[in-house]
C-alpha cells in the first residue's frame, strides 16, 4: 500500500507537470515565432538595399537575393517585400515576383504605417506572418515587408519541442519511479514494515492501553516537553493544586518536572518505587530513561497514589492479623480438647473435672482483666487472641494496668487501630527472637480531656541502632530481609492520615518503646 501510494503520487505529479509544461511550451513557441518574424521583418525594412530598390524595377534581383540570404540566415519561412502598390519584389517562389500580393486586404492594413500579425492561407499554404512598413529617408512610407512561417514549419517546431519535453518527462518518470520504490522501501523499513492503516490502528490501540492502566503515565524530554500522557495522569493530579498548570502548553510544570525527572536526567539512572510528595500528597514513582541511537531522548514515569497502596497494605495486614489470631485460638483450643479427650479415654474423670475447672478459672481471669480495661469488644477480642498467639511462641504479652479504653463508636478507624496494634506487637515479637527475656507490654488509653488515643508497645528486645532508627518508617526498608518493611510505613500512613504523632525510644540490647497519639473526638460511650 505504501509503495502504491508513493508511485501514484509521483505519477500524478509528473502528469500534472506535463500538462502545465506542454501548455507553457506551446505558448512559449508561439511567442518565440512571433518575436522572430517581427524582428526579422523590422530588420529587412530598415536595410538600405531594400529601401533603395523597393520603388524600382520589380525584377531587380537585389531585393530577392537579399531576401534569400535573410531566410537562410534566420530560418524564417518566407520574406516578401512589397511596394506601395503591393507588388511583390521578393518571394520564395520567383514566378510570382512582380505580381500583386495574394491577400490585398490583409496587406493593405500596413499601408497606413501600422504593424500587425495575421494568420491566412497564401500561395505557400496556411501560415503566421507579420507586416511592417518601409520608410525612406524623408519619412515617407515606400512599401511593406511581410515575414512569416508556414504553419507546417511551425507545427514541426512545436512537435520537436514537445518531443524533447516528453523525452525529459519520460526520463523523469523513470527516475521518479526508481526513487519512489526506494523511498517506499525506506519508509517501510523505518515504519517497521507497517502500512498506514496498521499504524493508525496501533496508535489507537496504544491510547486505549495506556489509558486503561491504573497508574498515571507521563513521558517527557529533557527540556520538559510532554511526549505522552494518559488520562489517569490528569485524574491523579486533580488531587493536587497543580491540575491546571501541570501540563501547560505541552510542557510539564517546572516544579513537577524537578520532583519527578530532574534526578533521573542528572544521574542518568532509573528510579524505582520512590515516594515523592507533591502538595502534601504521596506518590509512588518509577522512572525509566528512553534512549534513541544510544542517546537519551526522554524519560517515562509511572505514578501511583500512595494512599491506595497504603489502604491495600492495611487491608492485607489487618486480614493477616485476624487470621493469625484465629489460628492461635484454634491451636490452643484443639490442644485443650485433645487433653480432655485423652483423660476421658483413660477414664480419669476426676482429672478431667479438675482440668476443666483450671481452664475455666484461667480463662475468666484473662478475659476479666482484659475486658475490665478494654471496653471495646472488638479490641478486647483481638487482644485475647493475640495474647494466646504470643504465649504459644514463648512471648509474654502484658496489658498495662493503667490501660483504659471505653466502648467508642469508631467506624473505619477501628480497623486502622487494630492494624497498628497488631503490627507493633508483631514487630516487638520479632525483636525478641535472640533474647532470653521475652516480654511485651501494651498500654492502650483514651484521654477524655485531650480526646486522644494513646498506644504504647514496649519490648525487652535487642533495640534499634541509631542509624537504623531514622529509616525504619521508609517503605520497603527492613533489616529482616527482602519483601519486608511495609508495616511501619503503613502505621506512619495511618498516623499521618489522622494527624497524629509517632515516637520511638530505643536502647541497644535493652529494648524499644513505640508511642502513638491519635486525635479522636468521641461521639458515643457505652461503659
Short mmCIF file of C-alpha atoms in Angstrom, two decimals:
data_model
loop_
_atom_site.label_atom_id
_atom_site.label_comp_id
_atom_site.label_asym_id
_atom_site.label_seq_id
_atom_site.Cartn_x
_atom_site.Cartn_y
_atom_site.Cartn_z
CA UNK A 1 0.00 0.00 0.00
CA UNK A 2 2.80 2.41 0.89
CA UNK A 3 4.63 1.64 -2.37
CA UNK A 4 1.45 2.14 -4.40
CA UNK A 5 0.69 5.46 -2.71
CA UNK A 6 4.21 6.76 -3.37
CA UNK A 7 4.07 5.63 -7.03
CA UNK A 8 0.67 7.22 -7.55
CA UNK A 9 1.95 10.45 -6.03
CA UNK A 10 4.96 10.51 -8.34
CA UNK A 11 2.93 9.68 -11.48
CA UNK A 12 0.19 12.20 -10.61
CA UNK A 13 2.73 14.95 -10.01
CA UNK A 14 4.54 14.20 -13.31
CA UNK A 15 1.27 14.15 -15.29
CA UNK A 16 0.25 17.47 -13.79
CA UNK A 17 3.70 18.84 -14.58
CA UNK A 18 3.47 17.52 -18.15
CA UNK A 19 0.14 19.23 -18.75
CA UNK A 20 1.41 22.53 -17.40
CA UNK A 21 4.72 22.29 -19.24
CA UNK A 22 3.02 21.36 -22.52
CA UNK A 23 0.81 24.43 -22.27
CA UNK A 24 3.81 26.55 -21.37
CA UNK A 25 5.92 25.18 -24.24
CA UNK A 26 3.18 25.80 -26.80
CA UNK A 27 2.68 29.34 -25.59
CA UNK A 28 6.41 29.99 -25.48
CA UNK A 29 6.97 28.61 -29.02
CA UNK A 30 4.18 30.76 -30.42
CA UNK A 31 5.64 33.82 -28.72
CA UNK A 32 9.12 32.90 -29.97
CA UNK A 33 7.84 32.59 -33.55
CA UNK A 34 6.07 35.93 -33.35
CA UNK A 35 9.12 37.66 -31.85
CA UNK A 36 11.37 36.17 -34.50
CA UNK A 37 9.31 37.12 -37.54
CA UNK A 38 8.70 40.61 -36.11
CA UNK A 39 12.42 41.23 -35.55
CA UNK A 40 13.34 39.87 -38.98
CA UNK A 41 10.65 41.97 -40.67
CA UNK A 42 11.83 45.15 -38.97
CA UNK A 43 15.46 44.35 -39.86
CA UNK A 44 14.60 43.87 -43.56
CA UNK A 45 12.50 47.07 -43.62
CA UNK A 46 15.48 49.10 -42.41
CA UNK A 47 18.05 47.64 -44.79
CA UNK A 48 19.28 50.21 -47.40
CA UNK A 49 19.23 47.66 -50.21
CA UNK A 50 15.50 47.24 -49.68
CA UNK A 51 14.85 50.96 -49.20
CA UNK A 52 16.78 51.91 -52.38
CA UNK A 53 15.28 49.26 -54.65
CA UNK A 54 11.69 48.86 -53.43
CA UNK A 55 10.37 51.57 -55.77
CA UNK A 56 12.39 50.40 -58.78
CA UNK A 57 12.06 47.56 -61.25
CA UNK A 58 10.22 44.64 -59.58
CA UNK A 59 12.53 42.20 -61.32
CA UNK A 60 15.70 43.76 -59.95
CA UNK A 61 17.43 40.76 -58.30
CA UNK A 62 18.91 42.83 -55.44
CA UNK A 63 15.94 42.53 -53.08
CA UNK A 64 15.32 38.85 -53.99
CA UNK A 65 18.91 37.85 -53.30
CA UNK A 66 18.93 39.74 -50.06
CA UNK A 67 15.65 38.08 -49.00
CA UNK A 68 17.08 34.62 -49.67
CA UNK A 69 20.14 35.44 -47.54
CA UNK A 70 17.87 36.53 -44.68
CA UNK A 71 15.74 33.36 -44.97
CA UNK A 72 18.79 31.13 -44.89
CA UNK A 73 20.36 33.03 -42.01
CA UNK A 74 17.27 33.29 -39.81
CA UNK A 75 15.35 30.18 -40.84
CA UNK A 76 12.06 32.01 -41.41
CA UNK A 77 9.60 30.51 -43.88
CA UNK A 78 9.35 33.45 -46.26
CA UNK A 79 10.41 37.10 -46.71
CA UNK A 80 8.16 39.11 -49.09
CA UNK A 81 8.94 42.75 -49.93
CA UNK A 82 6.05 44.82 -51.37
CA UNK A 83 5.90 48.34 -52.76
CA UNK A 84 3.03 50.67 -52.00
CA UNK A 85 1.06 49.05 -54.82
CA UNK A 86 1.52 45.71 -53.06
CA UNK A 87 3.59 44.35 -55.94
CA UNK A 88 5.97 41.59 -54.84
CA UNK A 89 9.68 42.46 -55.05
CA UNK A 90 10.76 39.15 -53.48
CA UNK A 91 9.23 35.77 -52.77
CA UNK A 92 10.40 32.15 -52.20
CA UNK A 93 8.53 31.31 -55.43
CA UNK A 94 10.28 33.53 -58.00
CA UNK A 95 7.47 33.00 -60.53
CA UNK A 96 5.14 35.28 -58.59
CA UNK A 97 7.60 38.19 -58.34
CA UNK A 98 6.10 41.27 -59.99
CA UNK A 99 2.57 40.11 -59.18
CA UNK A 100 0.16 41.61 -56.68
CA UNK A 101 0.12 40.18 -53.16
CA UNK A 102 -2.45 37.39 -52.89
CA UNK A 103 -4.35 38.87 -49.89
CA UNK A 104 -4.57 42.56 -50.70
CA UNK A 105 -6.94 43.28 -47.85
CA UNK A 106 -4.58 41.86 -45.24
CA UNK A 107 -1.52 43.62 -46.64
CA UNK A 108 -3.37 46.95 -47.07
CA UNK A 109 -3.60 47.26 -43.27
CA UNK A 110 0.14 48.07 -43.22
CA UNK A 111 -0.09 50.86 -45.79
CA UNK A 112 -1.17 53.31 -43.10
CA UNK A 113 2.16 52.85 -41.32
CA UNK A 114 0.98 50.29 -38.75
CA UNK A 115 2.24 46.79 -37.93
CA UNK A 116 0.18 43.66 -37.43
CA UNK A 117 0.18 39.86 -37.22
CA UNK A 118 -2.17 37.68 -39.23
CA UNK A 119 -2.87 34.04 -39.97
CA UNK A 120 -4.09 33.36 -43.50
CA UNK A 121 -3.77 30.92 -46.35
CA UNK A 122 -1.39 32.12 -49.05
CA UNK A 123 0.48 30.68 -52.01
CA UNK A 124 2.73 28.65 -49.66
CA UNK A 125 -0.23 27.49 -47.57
CA UNK A 126 -1.55 28.48 -44.15
CA UNK A 127 0.90 30.46 -42.09
CA UNK A 128 1.56 33.09 -39.48
CA UNK A 129 3.01 36.36 -40.77
CA UNK A 130 3.95 39.86 -39.67
CA UNK A 131 3.59 43.08 -41.71
CA UNK A 132 5.71 46.19 -41.11
CA UNK A 133 6.05 49.39 -43.22
CA UNK A 134 9.22 50.53 -45.11
CA UNK A 135 10.20 54.15 -44.64
CA UNK A 136 12.55 56.23 -46.80
CA UNK A 137 14.99 58.87 -45.58
CA UNK A 138 12.27 61.51 -45.67
CA UNK A 139 9.93 59.51 -43.51
CA UNK A 140 7.67 58.57 -46.34
CA UNK A 141 6.26 55.03 -46.49
CA UNK A 142 7.50 53.38 -49.67
CA UNK A 143 6.49 49.76 -49.12
CA UNK A 144 5.71 46.83 -46.82
CA UNK A 145 7.71 43.82 -45.59
CA UNK A 146 5.91 40.56 -44.82
CA UNK A 147 7.85 37.87 -42.95
CA UNK A 148 6.36 34.63 -41.66
CA UNK A 149 6.32 30.88 -41.20
CA UNK A 150 4.27 28.30 -42.97
CA UNK A 151 2.05 26.50 -40.43
CA UNK A 152 3.62 23.19 -41.31
CA UNK A 153 7.00 24.56 -40.26
CA UNK A 154 5.52 25.92 -37.05
CA UNK A 155 3.91 22.56 -36.31
CA UNK A 156 7.24 20.87 -36.88
CA UNK A 157 8.91 23.22 -34.43
CA UNK A 158 6.19 22.60 -31.86
CA UNK A 159 6.47 18.84 -32.42
CA UNK A 160 10.22 18.97 -31.84
CA UNK A 161 9.75 20.99 -28.66
CA UNK A 162 7.08 18.60 -27.39
CA UNK A 163 9.20 15.58 -28.21
CA UNK A 164 12.07 16.98 -26.18
CA UNK A 165 9.64 17.78 -23.37
CA UNK A 166 8.14 14.30 -23.25
CA UNK A 167 11.51 12.62 -23.51
CA UNK A 168 12.60 14.63 -20.50
CA UNK A 169 9.38 13.83 -18.67
CA UNK A 170 9.73 10.14 -19.53
CA UNK A 171 13.24 10.11 -18.13
CA UNK A 172 11.95 11.99 -15.07
CA UNK A 173 9.16 9.44 -14.67
CA UNK A 174 11.65 6.60 -14.82
CA UNK A 175 13.90 8.24 -12.24
CA UNK A 176 10.84 9.16 -10.17
CA UNK A 177 9.59 5.57 -10.15
CA UNK A 178 13.00 4.32 -9.04
CA UNK A 179 13.10 6.99 -6.37
CA UNK A 180 9.55 6.17 -5.33
CA UNK A 181 10.37 2.48 -4.98
CA UNK A 182 13.46 3.30 -2.93
CA UNK A 183 11.52 5.79 -0.80
CA UNK A 184 8.71 3.29 -0.28
CA UNK A 185 11.17 0.62 0.85
CA UNK A 186 12.91 3.11 3.11
CA UNK A 187 9.60 4.22 4.65
CA UNK A 188 8.52 0.63 5.24
CA UNK A 189 11.85 -0.10 6.90
CA UNK A 190 11.53 3.00 9.10
CA UNK A 191 7.89 2.15 9.87
CA UNK A 192 8.87 -1.45 10.71
CA UNK A 193 7.00 -2.82 7.73
CA UNK A 194 3.67 -1.33 8.82
CA UNK A 195 1.11 0.14 6.45
CA UNK A 196 -0.60 3.50 7.23
CA UNK A 197 -3.82 1.78 8.34
CA UNK A 198 -1.86 -0.50 10.62
CA UNK A 199 -0.01 2.50 12.11
CA UNK A 200 -3.32 4.25 12.84
CA UNK A 201 -4.70 1.06 14.39
CA UNK A 202 -1.59 0.68 16.57
CA UNK A 203 -1.82 4.31 17.66
CA UNK A 204 -5.44 3.84 18.73
CA UNK A 205 -4.58 0.57 20.47
CA UNK A 206 -1.72 2.29 22.29
CA UNK A 207 -4.01 5.08 23.51
CA UNK A 208 -6.59 2.56 24.71
CA UNK A 209 -3.95 0.52 26.51
CA UNK A 210 -2.16 3.39 28.26
CA UNK A 211 -5.48 4.94 29.29
CA UNK A 212 -6.65 1.63 30.73
CA UNK A 213 -3.59 1.37 33.01
CA UNK A 214 -4.50 2.36 36.57
CA UNK A 215 -1.19 4.16 37.10
CA UNK A 216 -0.60 7.68 35.81
CA UNK A 217 1.85 7.66 32.89
CA UNK A 218 3.79 10.62 31.53
CA UNK A 219 6.80 10.82 29.23
CA UNK A 220 8.88 13.98 28.70
CA UNK A 221 12.05 15.17 27.00
CA UNK A 222 14.94 16.73 28.97
CA UNK A 223 13.54 20.20 28.17
CA UNK A 224 10.16 19.32 29.79
CA UNK A 225 8.24 18.81 26.53
CA UNK A 226 5.49 16.22 27.02
CA UNK A 227 5.75 13.23 24.70
CA UNK A 228 2.89 11.19 26.12
CA UNK A 229 0.42 11.19 28.98
CA UNK A 230 -2.65 9.13 29.80
CA UNK A 231 -5.97 10.23 31.23
CA UNK A 232 -5.07 8.87 34.65
CA UNK A 233 -2.26 11.41 34.93
CA UNK A 234 -4.79 14.25 34.84
CA UNK A 235 -7.11 12.37 37.22
CA UNK A 236 -4.31 11.77 39.69
CA UNK A 237 -3.24 15.41 39.64
CA UNK A 238 -6.81 16.52 40.29
CA UNK A 239 -5.95 15.82 43.92
CA UNK A 240 -3.15 18.38 43.91
CA UNK A 241 -3.11 22.12 43.38
CA UNK A 242 -1.26 21.70 40.07
CA UNK A 243 -4.15 20.48 37.94
CA UNK A 244 -4.26 23.48 35.60
CA UNK A 245 -0.53 24.15 35.42
CA UNK A 246 0.95 20.64 35.46
CA UNK A 247 0.90 20.37 31.65
CA UNK A 248 0.73 23.98 30.48
CA UNK A 249 1.18 24.39 26.68
CA UNK A 250 2.50 20.84 26.17
CA UNK A 251 5.27 21.39 28.72
CA UNK A 252 5.39 19.87 32.19
CA UNK A 253 5.34 22.23 35.15
CA UNK A 254 8.89 23.03 36.32
CA UNK A 255 8.18 22.02 39.90
CA UNK A 256 6.62 18.69 38.94
CA UNK A 257 9.47 18.05 36.47
CA UNK A 258 12.03 18.77 39.20
CA UNK A 259 10.35 16.38 41.64
CA UNK A 260 9.88 13.51 39.17
CA UNK A 261 12.50 13.74 36.41
CA UNK A 262 15.34 16.09 37.40
CA UNK A 263 17.35 13.48 39.33
CA UNK A 264 16.96 10.86 36.58
CA UNK A 265 18.27 13.16 33.84
CA UNK A 266 21.08 14.34 36.10
CA UNK A 267 22.31 10.91 37.24
CA UNK A 268 21.16 9.01 34.12
CA UNK A 269 19.92 6.26 36.43
CA UNK A 270 16.34 4.97 36.68
CA UNK A 271 14.22 5.43 39.81
CA UNK A 272 12.27 2.55 41.31
CA UNK A 273 9.43 2.79 43.86
CA UNK A 274 10.43 6.24 45.08
CA UNK A 275 7.95 8.04 47.32
CA UNK A 276 7.51 11.62 46.08
CA UNK A 277 5.43 14.24 47.90
CA UNK A 278 3.58 16.75 45.70
CA UNK A 279 1.38 19.27 47.52
CA UNK A 280 1.12 17.02 50.60
CA UNK A 281 0.14 14.00 48.51
CA UNK A 282 2.41 10.99 48.38
CA UNK A 283 3.01 9.25 45.05
CA UNK A 284 4.99 6.11 44.34
CA UNK A 285 7.13 6.98 41.31
CA UNK A 286 9.03 4.77 38.86
CA UNK A 287 11.08 6.47 36.14
CA UNK A 288 12.91 4.88 33.21
CA UNK A 289 15.12 6.64 30.66
CA UNK A 290 14.27 6.40 26.95
CA UNK A 291 17.18 6.01 24.52
CA UNK A 292 17.27 6.51 20.74
CA UNK A 293 20.50 5.59 18.97
CA UNK A 294 22.18 5.27 22.37
CA UNK A 295 21.33 8.89 23.19
CA UNK A 296 18.93 9.93 25.94
CA UNK A 297 15.74 11.05 24.22
CA UNK A 298 13.49 11.38 27.25
CA UNK A 299 12.07 9.57 30.25
CA UNK A 300 8.79 7.90 31.13
CA UNK A 301 7.34 7.87 34.63
CA UNK A 302 4.54 5.92 36.24
CA UNK A 303 2.90 7.37 39.34
CA UNK A 304 0.67 5.57 41.80
CA UNK A 305 -1.33 7.11 44.62
CA UNK A 306 0.38 6.09 47.86
CA UNK A 307 -2.91 6.23 49.74
CA UNK A 308 -4.35 3.40 47.62
CA UNK A 309 -1.33 1.21 48.27
CA UNK A 310 -1.38 2.01 51.95
CA UNK A 311 -5.06 1.12 52.09
CA UNK A 312 -4.31 -2.18 50.38
CA UNK A 313 -1.42 -2.88 52.75
CA UNK A 314 -3.65 -2.11 55.73
CA UNK A 315 -6.35 -4.38 54.39
CA UNK A 316 -3.91 -7.24 53.80
CA UNK A 317 -2.07 -6.73 57.06
CA UNK A 318 -5.32 -6.48 59.01
CA UNK A 319 -6.58 -9.69 57.46
CA UNK A 320 -3.30 -11.37 58.30
CA UNK A 321 -3.63 -10.21 61.90
CA UNK A 322 -7.11 -11.68 62.17
CA UNK A 323 -6.01 -14.95 60.59
CA UNK A 324 -3.03 -15.27 62.94
CA UNK A 325 -5.24 -14.62 65.97
CA UNK A 326 -7.83 -17.18 64.88
CA UNK A 327 -5.08 -19.70 64.14
CA UNK A 328 -3.64 -19.21 67.63
CA UNK A 329 -7.04 -19.58 69.28
CA UNK A 330 -7.79 -22.68 67.22
CA UNK A 331 -4.44 -24.23 68.11
CA UNK A 332 -4.94 -23.52 71.79
CA UNK A 333 -8.44 -24.93 71.99
CA UNK A 334 -7.50 -28.01 69.93
CA UNK A 335 -4.70 -28.79 72.40
CA UNK A 336 -7.07 -28.40 75.32
CA UNK A 337 -9.70 -30.59 73.67
CA UNK A 338 -7.11 -33.27 72.90
CA UNK A 339 -6.02 -33.20 76.55
CA UNK A 340 -9.62 -33.61 77.77
CA UNK A 341 -10.28 -36.39 75.21
CA UNK A 342 -7.16 -38.26 76.35
CA UNK A 343 -8.16 -38.07 80.02
CA UNK A 344 -11.64 -39.32 79.20
CA UNK A 345 -10.23 -42.29 77.25
CA UNK A 346 -8.07 -43.09 80.29
CA UNK A 347 -11.24 -42.87 82.45
CA UNK A 348 -9.63 -40.28 84.71
CA UNK A 349 -12.79 -38.32 85.14
CA UNK A 350 -11.71 -36.51 88.28
CA UNK A 351 -8.66 -35.13 86.49
CA UNK A 352 -10.92 -34.06 83.63
CA UNK A 353 -13.06 -32.19 86.13
CA UNK A 354 -10.01 -30.52 87.70
CA UNK A 355 -8.53 -29.63 84.30
CA UNK A 356 -11.77 -28.02 83.13
CA UNK A 357 -12.02 -26.02 86.37
CA UNK A 358 -8.47 -24.76 85.92
CA UNK A 359 -9.17 -23.79 82.33
CA UNK A 360 -12.36 -22.05 83.35
CA UNK A 361 -10.67 -20.05 86.10
CA UNK A 362 -7.71 -19.15 83.92
CA UNK A 363 -9.96 -18.16 81.01
CA UNK A 364 -12.21 -15.99 83.16
CA UNK A 365 -9.15 -14.45 84.82
CA UNK A 366 -7.64 -13.48 81.44
CA UNK A 367 -10.90 -12.33 79.96
CA UNK A 368 -11.90 -10.48 83.12
CA UNK A 369 -8.70 -8.45 83.25
CA UNK A 370 -8.75 -7.50 79.57
CA UNK A 371 -12.48 -6.77 79.39
CA UNK A 372 -12.22 -4.70 82.56
CA UNK A 373 -9.56 -2.49 80.94
CA UNK A 374 -10.76 -2.61 77.32
CA UNK A 375 -14.50 -1.99 76.93
CA UNK A 376 -14.44 -2.13 73.11
CA UNK A 377 -15.31 -5.77 72.42
CA UNK A 378 -13.54 -5.86 69.02
CA UNK A 379 -10.25 -4.68 70.52
CA UNK A 380 -10.64 -6.90 73.57
CA UNK A 381 -11.28 -9.97 71.43
CA UNK A 382 -8.32 -9.13 69.26
CA UNK A 383 -6.01 -8.76 72.27
CA UNK A 384 -7.20 -12.07 73.75
CA UNK A 385 -6.33 -13.84 70.52
CA UNK A 386 -3.02 -12.04 70.27
CA UNK A 387 -2.15 -12.92 73.86
CA UNK A 388 -2.71 -16.61 73.14
CA UNK A 389 -0.74 -16.43 69.91
CA UNK A 390 2.29 -14.82 71.55
CA UNK A 391 2.14 -17.15 74.54
CA UNK A 392 2.38 -20.14 72.22
CA UNK A 393 5.52 -18.59 70.72
CA UNK A 394 7.09 -18.08 74.14
CA UNK A 395 6.36 -14.36 74.37
CA UNK A 396 4.52 -12.89 77.36
CA UNK A 397 2.09 -10.14 76.41
CA UNK A 398 1.03 -7.96 79.33
CA UNK A 399 -1.72 -5.36 79.25
CA UNK A 400 -0.57 -2.39 81.33
CA UNK A 401 -2.70 -1.99 84.46
CA UNK A 402 -3.24 1.70 83.71
CA UNK A 403 -4.81 0.93 80.36
CA UNK A 404 -8.38 2.01 79.77
CA UNK A 405 -10.30 2.16 76.53
CA UNK A 406 -14.06 2.91 76.52
CA UNK A 407 -16.58 1.46 74.10
CA UNK A 408 -16.38 4.18 71.45
CA UNK A 409 -18.09 4.07 68.09
CA UNK A 410 -15.07 4.45 65.83
CA UNK A 411 -16.27 3.37 62.38
CA UNK A 412 -13.43 2.76 59.90
CA UNK A 413 -10.87 3.97 62.40
CA UNK A 414 -11.31 0.75 64.43
CA UNK A 415 -9.73 -1.24 61.61
CA UNK A 416 -6.74 1.13 61.42
CA UNK A 417 -6.32 0.98 65.21
CA UNK A 418 -6.32 -2.83 65.26
CA UNK A 419 -3.87 -2.89 62.36
CA UNK A 420 -1.47 -0.52 64.15
CA UNK A 421 -1.59 -2.51 67.40
CA UNK A 422 -1.09 -5.80 65.53
CA UNK A 423 1.92 -4.53 63.57
CA UNK A 424 3.57 -3.11 66.70
CA UNK A 425 3.04 -6.38 68.61
CA UNK A 426 4.41 -8.47 65.72
CA UNK A 427 7.47 -6.23 65.41
CA UNK A 428 8.01 -6.47 69.16
CA UNK A 429 7.80 -10.26 68.98
CA UNK A 430 10.41 -10.37 66.20
CA UNK A 431 12.68 -8.07 68.22
CA UNK A 432 12.69 -10.73 70.98
CA UNK A 433 13.97 -13.51 68.71
CA UNK A 434 17.52 -13.58 70.08
CA UNK A 435 16.75 -12.61 73.70
CA UNK A 436 16.12 -14.74 76.77
CA UNK A 437 13.61 -12.39 78.40
CA UNK A 438 10.67 -12.24 76.04
CA UNK A 439 8.20 -9.70 77.37
CA UNK A 440 5.93 -7.22 75.61
CA UNK A 441 3.83 -4.61 77.40
CA UNK A 442 0.86 -2.90 75.73
CA UNK A 443 -0.57 0.35 77.05
CA UNK A 444 -3.86 1.42 75.42
CA UNK A 445 -5.60 4.50 76.73
CA UNK A 446 -8.18 7.08 75.70
CA UNK A 447 -7.72 10.51 77.29
CA UNK A 448 -11.18 12.07 77.69
CA UNK A 449 -9.89 15.58 78.33
CA UNK A 450 -7.40 15.72 75.45
CA UNK A 451 -9.56 13.46 73.25
CA UNK A 452 -6.52 11.46 72.20
CA UNK A 453 -5.97 7.73 71.75
CA UNK A 454 -2.61 6.65 73.15
CA UNK A 455 -0.89 3.41 72.15
CA UNK A 456 2.42 2.26 73.62
CA UNK A 457 4.18 -1.01 72.90
CA UNK A 458 7.31 -1.77 74.90
CA UNK A 459 9.55 -4.82 74.44
CA UNK A 460 12.68 -6.24 76.02
CA UNK A 461 14.29 -6.95 72.68
CA UNK A 462 17.59 -6.14 71.09
CA UNK A 463 16.77 -2.47 70.44
CA UNK A 464 17.35 -0.39 67.33
CA UNK A 465 20.62 1.12 66.18
CA UNK A 466 20.51 4.97 65.89
CA UNK A 467 21.40 4.85 62.19
CA UNK A 468 18.62 2.35 61.51
CA UNK A 469 16.07 4.24 63.62
CA UNK A 470 15.99 7.07 61.06
CA UNK A 471 14.97 4.70 58.25
CA UNK A 472 12.52 2.27 59.87
CA UNK A 473 9.46 4.19 58.61
CA UNK A 474 10.62 4.17 54.98
CA UNK A 475 8.55 1.92 52.78
CA UNK A 476 10.40 -1.25 51.86
CA UNK A 477 13.25 -0.69 54.32
CA UNK A 478 13.91 -3.63 56.62
CA UNK A 479 16.82 -5.38 58.30
CA UNK A 480 14.88 -8.68 58.20
CA UNK A 481 15.25 -9.50 54.51
CA UNK A 482 13.54 -8.80 51.21
CA UNK A 483 9.82 -8.10 50.73
CA UNK A 484 9.61 -6.62 54.20
CA UNK A 485 9.44 -3.11 55.61
CA UNK A 486 5.80 -2.26 54.91
CA UNK A 487 4.31 -2.49 58.42
CA UNK A 488 5.78 0.64 59.98
CA UNK A 489 5.22 2.51 56.74
CA UNK A 490 1.53 1.57 56.99
CA UNK A 491 1.43 2.81 60.60
CA UNK A 492 3.05 6.08 59.61
CA UNK A 493 0.45 6.48 56.87
CA UNK A 494 -2.36 5.87 59.38
CA UNK A 495 -0.94 8.31 61.91
CA UNK A 496 -0.41 10.93 59.21
CA UNK A 497 -3.96 10.42 57.93
CA UNK A 498 -5.43 11.13 61.38
CA UNK A 499 -2.93 13.96 62.01
CA UNK A 500 -1.36 12.20 64.97
CA UNK A 501 2.23 11.59 66.02
CA UNK A 502 4.53 8.65 66.49
CA UNK A 503 7.73 8.49 68.57
CA UNK A 504 10.37 5.81 69.05
CA UNK A 505 12.65 5.31 72.04
CA UNK A 506 15.18 2.53 71.91
CA UNK A 507 18.35 1.36 73.59
CA UNK A 508 20.54 -1.28 72.03
CA UNK A 509 20.23 -4.64 73.89
CA UNK A 510 17.62 -3.17 76.25
CA UNK A 511 14.50 -2.85 74.13
CA UNK A 512 12.31 -0.32 72.35
CA UNK A 513 9.21 1.75 73.02
CA UNK A 514 6.79 2.89 70.29
CA UNK A 515 4.46 5.71 71.33
CA UNK A 516 1.49 6.76 69.18
CA UNK A 517 -1.04 9.53 69.76
CA UNK A 518 -4.09 9.86 67.51
CA UNK A 519 -6.69 12.63 67.99
CA UNK A 520 -10.27 11.31 68.16
CA UNK A 521 -13.45 13.03 69.31
CA UNK A 522 -15.73 10.51 70.98
CA UNK A 523 -19.29 10.53 69.78
CA UNK A 524 -20.78 7.80 71.93
CA UNK A 525 -19.74 5.98 75.12
CA UNK A 526 -21.29 2.82 76.42
CA UNK A 527 -19.38 1.94 79.56
#
